[in-house]
Each structure stands twice: as C-alpha cells, then as structure tokens.
Amino acid sequence: MKKIGVLALQGDFSKHMKTLTAAGACGVEVRESSDIEKIDGLILPGGESTTIGKLLERYRMIEPLKQFAAAGKPIYGTCAGGILLAKNIEKYNQVKLDLLDITIARNAYGRQIESFEADIPAPSLGELPLRGVFIRAPVITRMGKGVELIAQFGGSPVFIRQGNIIVTTFHPELTDDLRVHRFFLSLAQDGP
Ligand code: GLN
C-alpha cells in the first residue's frame, strides 16, 4: 500500500490522518526531512501558512520537498497548504515552496464571511456537490497556463490541479466526504 505523508508541524493534520484511514490509505505523520523519503504522496494541511513556512525552514524541509515534487510525487495542499505551494502570495513576504503557478490572496473573503460553508459543484468527482468548509480561506486570483480548474465558487477557483499538485481552498477533511482524498490517492497510485 502506498504511504501518504501528512505534514504534522502545525494545523489540522490529525483530521487528514483520520480521513486517509477512512479512505483505506496508510497515513504517516511527517515531522522531519527524513520522513519525506518514506512517503509516496504528501498532504500539506490547513493552519497558519506563515507558521508552517517558518517551521519548514527551521527543520530544513524546503529543499527536500522541492525535490519530492520534482520527482513527480503528488502533493495536496489544503488552504494554508495551498498558500505554501503558490508561486505568488499577494501582499505577504513569507516562506513558500514556489511550486504551483498561481497567485493567491490570504484571508480574502472579508470579515463577515471569514468562515463559511457552501455547496461546490465538482462534476468530475460526481453529481453531488462537495460541501466546502472555508476557514479564513485564501482566494486564488491568478492561474497559470498549466493549471487546471476542477471547481470554482463565486467566480474564483477553489479546487485546482497542476500535474501532480492539487489544492483546495476549503477543507474536505472536516466533512465525511472522501472524494477529494480518493482523487488525491489515485494520483499517488498512478505516480512514479
Ligand atoms: N488564514 C490562513 C493563512 O493565511 C489559512 C487558513 C486555513 O488554512 N484554514 O495562512
């Protein structure tokens, strides 16, 4: 069985671990760079992207993660995880992995609806919409040419793919719906 790492430095990694188990996968907590050698795919969870970025730097995990992606291994970023993957982050100068050709604006849904839920149609994952749980979510404001739209909400992309990297700006690990994680697992299954 393929091993799927969940970066466990900060944020809601334990929910992803539970979702992976529910989806029949083997989840492994990733806490240091040597853990990256043991996994076939990686989830970067939601949390606080500045904090996670600082910890990635402190534990010298930036380069190993770039190599992991360059080897074609799949990475799934949820919310803050997506911010860390982006090439451009509006207004913030923070540590990032620079792997995904998008521009992203942090905390961009405004005060009143900083956190909200909405149905998100994602036809490629089935007829039923996904339940999008958005928690101080970012907005993807630019997608590069190689980036594919899987789902959008309110005119902005909320679920995208660039090769073996996927990002949702919402949190499927906080629902019982396993489709996003299963989709990610299929990338790890097909992968190198
Ligand atoms: N607001 C957080 C950030 O900008 C992301 C929130 C989340 O991951 N749910 O890093």
PDB file of C-alpha atoms in Angstrom, residues 7 10-13 16 42-53 56 75-89 94-97 100 102-109 113-116 132-140 157-160 165-174 180-181:
ATOM      1  CA  LEU A   7       2.900  17.358   7.306  1.00  0.00           C
ATOM      2  CA  GLN A  10       1.106  22.802  12.800  1.00  0.00           C
ATOM      3  CA  GLY A  11      -2.558  22.951  11.804  1.00  0.00           C
ATOM      4  CA  ASP A  12      -5.282  20.345  11.300  1.00  0.00           C
ATOM      5  CA  PHE A  13      -3.099  17.397  10.266  1.00  0.00           C
ATOM      6  CA  HIS A  16      -6.327  14.456   7.366  1.00  0.00           C
ATOM      7  CA  LEU A  42       2.118  14.345   0.819  1.00  0.00           C
ATOM      8  CA  ILE A  43      -0.692  16.446   2.265  1.00  0.00           C
ATOM      9  CA  LEU A  44       0.068  19.974   3.454  1.00  0.00           C
ATOM     10  CA  PRO A  45      -2.775  20.723   5.881  1.00  0.00           C
ATOM     11  CA  GLY A  46      -4.602  23.915   6.737  1.00  0.00           C
ATOM     12  CA  GLY A  47      -3.330  26.025   9.582  1.00  0.00           C
ATOM     13  CA  GLU A  48      -1.298  29.225   9.582  1.00  0.00           C
ATOM     14  CA  SER A  49       0.849  29.389   6.464  1.00  0.00           C
ATOM     15  CA  THR A  50       3.423  31.785   7.964  1.00  0.00           C
ATOM     16  CA  THR A  51       3.972  29.477  10.956  1.00  0.00           C
ATOM     17  CA  ILE A  52       4.154  26.316   8.847  1.00  0.00           C
ATOM     18  CA  GLY A  53       6.576  28.069   6.456  1.00  0.00           C
ATOM     19  CA  LEU A  56       9.614  24.103   7.263  1.00  0.00           C
ATOM     20  CA  ILE A  75       1.215  16.884  -3.152  1.00  0.00           C
ATOM     21  CA  TYR A  76      -2.171  18.075  -1.902  1.00  0.00           C
ATOM     22  CA  GLY A  77      -2.366  21.485  -0.230  1.00  0.00           C
ATOM     23  CA  THR A  78      -5.436  22.404   1.809  1.00  0.00           C
ATOM     24  CA  CYS A  79      -5.981  26.119   2.410  1.00  0.00           C
ATOM     25  CA  ALA A  80      -2.731  27.219   4.161  1.00  0.00           C
ATOM     26  CA  GLY A  81      -1.062  24.269   2.385  1.00  0.00           C
ATOM     27  CA  GLY A  82      -2.130  25.814  -0.932  1.00  0.00           C
ATOM     28  CA  ILE A  83      -0.675  29.167   0.107  1.00  0.00           C
ATOM     29  CA  LEU A  84       2.671  27.466   0.818  1.00  0.00           C
ATOM     30  CA  LEU A  85       2.666  25.846  -2.643  1.00  0.00           C
ATOM     31  CA  ALA A  86       1.939  29.075  -4.558  1.00  0.00           C
ATOM     32  CA  LYS A  87       4.496  30.970  -6.640  1.00  0.00           C
ATOM     33  CA  ASN A  88       2.984  34.321  -5.647  1.00  0.00           C
ATOM     34  CA  ILE A  89       1.309  35.372  -2.403  1.00  0.00           C
ATOM     35  CA  GLN A  94       6.744  34.739   3.612  1.00  0.00           C
ATOM     36  CA  VAL A  95       8.427  31.370   3.173  1.00  0.00           C
ATOM     37  CA  LYS A  96       6.905  29.386   0.308  1.00  0.00           C
ATOM     38  CA  LEU A  97       7.627  26.340  -1.795  1.00  0.00           C
ATOM     39  CA  LEU A 100       2.383  25.987  -8.217  1.00  0.00           C
ATOM     40  CA  ILE A 102      -0.846  30.662  -9.137  1.00  0.00           C
ATOM     41  CA  THR A 103      -1.234  33.931  -7.273  1.00  0.00           C
ATOM     42  CA  ILE A 104      -3.150  33.680  -4.030  1.00  0.00           C
ATOM     43  CA  ALA A 105      -4.560  36.302  -1.658  1.00  0.00           C
ATOM     44  CA  ARG A 106      -4.687  35.307   2.007  1.00  0.00           C
ATOM     45  CA  ASN A 107      -7.802  35.776   4.153  1.00  0.00           C
ATOM     46  CA  ALA A 108      -9.528  37.256   1.129  1.00  0.00           C
ATOM     47  CA  TYR A 109     -13.207  36.528   1.770  1.00  0.00           C
ATOM     48  CA  ILE A 113     -17.838  35.639   5.910  1.00  0.00           C
ATOM     49  CA  GLU A 114     -14.293  34.863   7.013  1.00  0.00           C
ATOM     50  CA  SER A 115     -15.527  31.357   7.693  1.00  0.00           C
ATOM     51  CA  PHE A 116     -18.493  29.855   5.877  1.00  0.00           C
ATOM     52  CA  GLY A 132     -16.943  23.423   1.016  1.00  0.00           C
ATOM     53  CA  VAL A 133     -15.866  24.414   4.524  1.00  0.00           C
ATOM     54  CA  PHE A 134     -13.918  27.665   4.178  1.00  0.00           C
ATOM     55  CA  ILE A 135     -11.966  28.864   7.232  1.00  0.00           C
ATOM     56  CA  ARG A 136     -10.304  32.253   6.775  1.00  0.00           C
ATOM     57  CA  ALA A 137      -9.686  30.923   3.299  1.00  0.00           C
ATOM     58  CA  PRO A 138      -7.499  32.441   0.613  1.00  0.00           C
ATOM     59  CA  VAL A 139      -8.692  33.345  -2.885  1.00  0.00           C
ATOM     60  CA  ILE A 140      -6.772  32.203  -5.970  1.00  0.00           C
ATOM     61  CA  PRO A 157     -11.115  28.774  -8.375  1.00  0.00           C
ATOM     62  CA  VAL A 158     -11.378  26.746  -5.149  1.00  0.00           C
ATOM     63  CA  PHE A 159     -10.055  23.372  -6.366  1.00  0.00           C
ATOM     64  CA  ILE A 160      -7.228  23.252  -8.904  1.00  0.00           C
ATOM     65  CA  ILE A 165      -0.163  19.004  -7.318  1.00  0.00           C
ATOM     66  CA  ILE A 166      -3.716  19.719  -6.182  1.00  0.00           C
ATOM     67  CA  VAL A 167      -5.083  22.456  -3.954  1.00  0.00           C
ATOM     68  CA  THR A 168      -8.440  23.089  -2.318  1.00  0.00           C
ATOM     69  CA  THR A 169      -9.004  26.398  -0.548  1.00  0.00           C
ATOM     70  CA  PHE A 170     -11.657  24.589   1.511  1.00  0.00           C
ATOM     71  CA  HIS A 171     -11.387  21.703   3.989  1.00  0.00           C
ATOM     72  CA  PRO A 172     -12.852  18.350   2.844  1.00  0.00           C
ATOM     73  CA  GLU A 173     -11.139  16.666   5.827  1.00  0.00           C
ATOM     74  CA  LEU A 174     -13.748  18.367   8.041  1.00  0.00           C
ATOM     75  CA  VAL A 180     -11.178  14.703  -2.736  1.00  0.00           C
ATOM     76  CA  HIS A 181      -8.826  12.444  -0.762  1.00  0.00           C
TER      77      HIS A 181
END
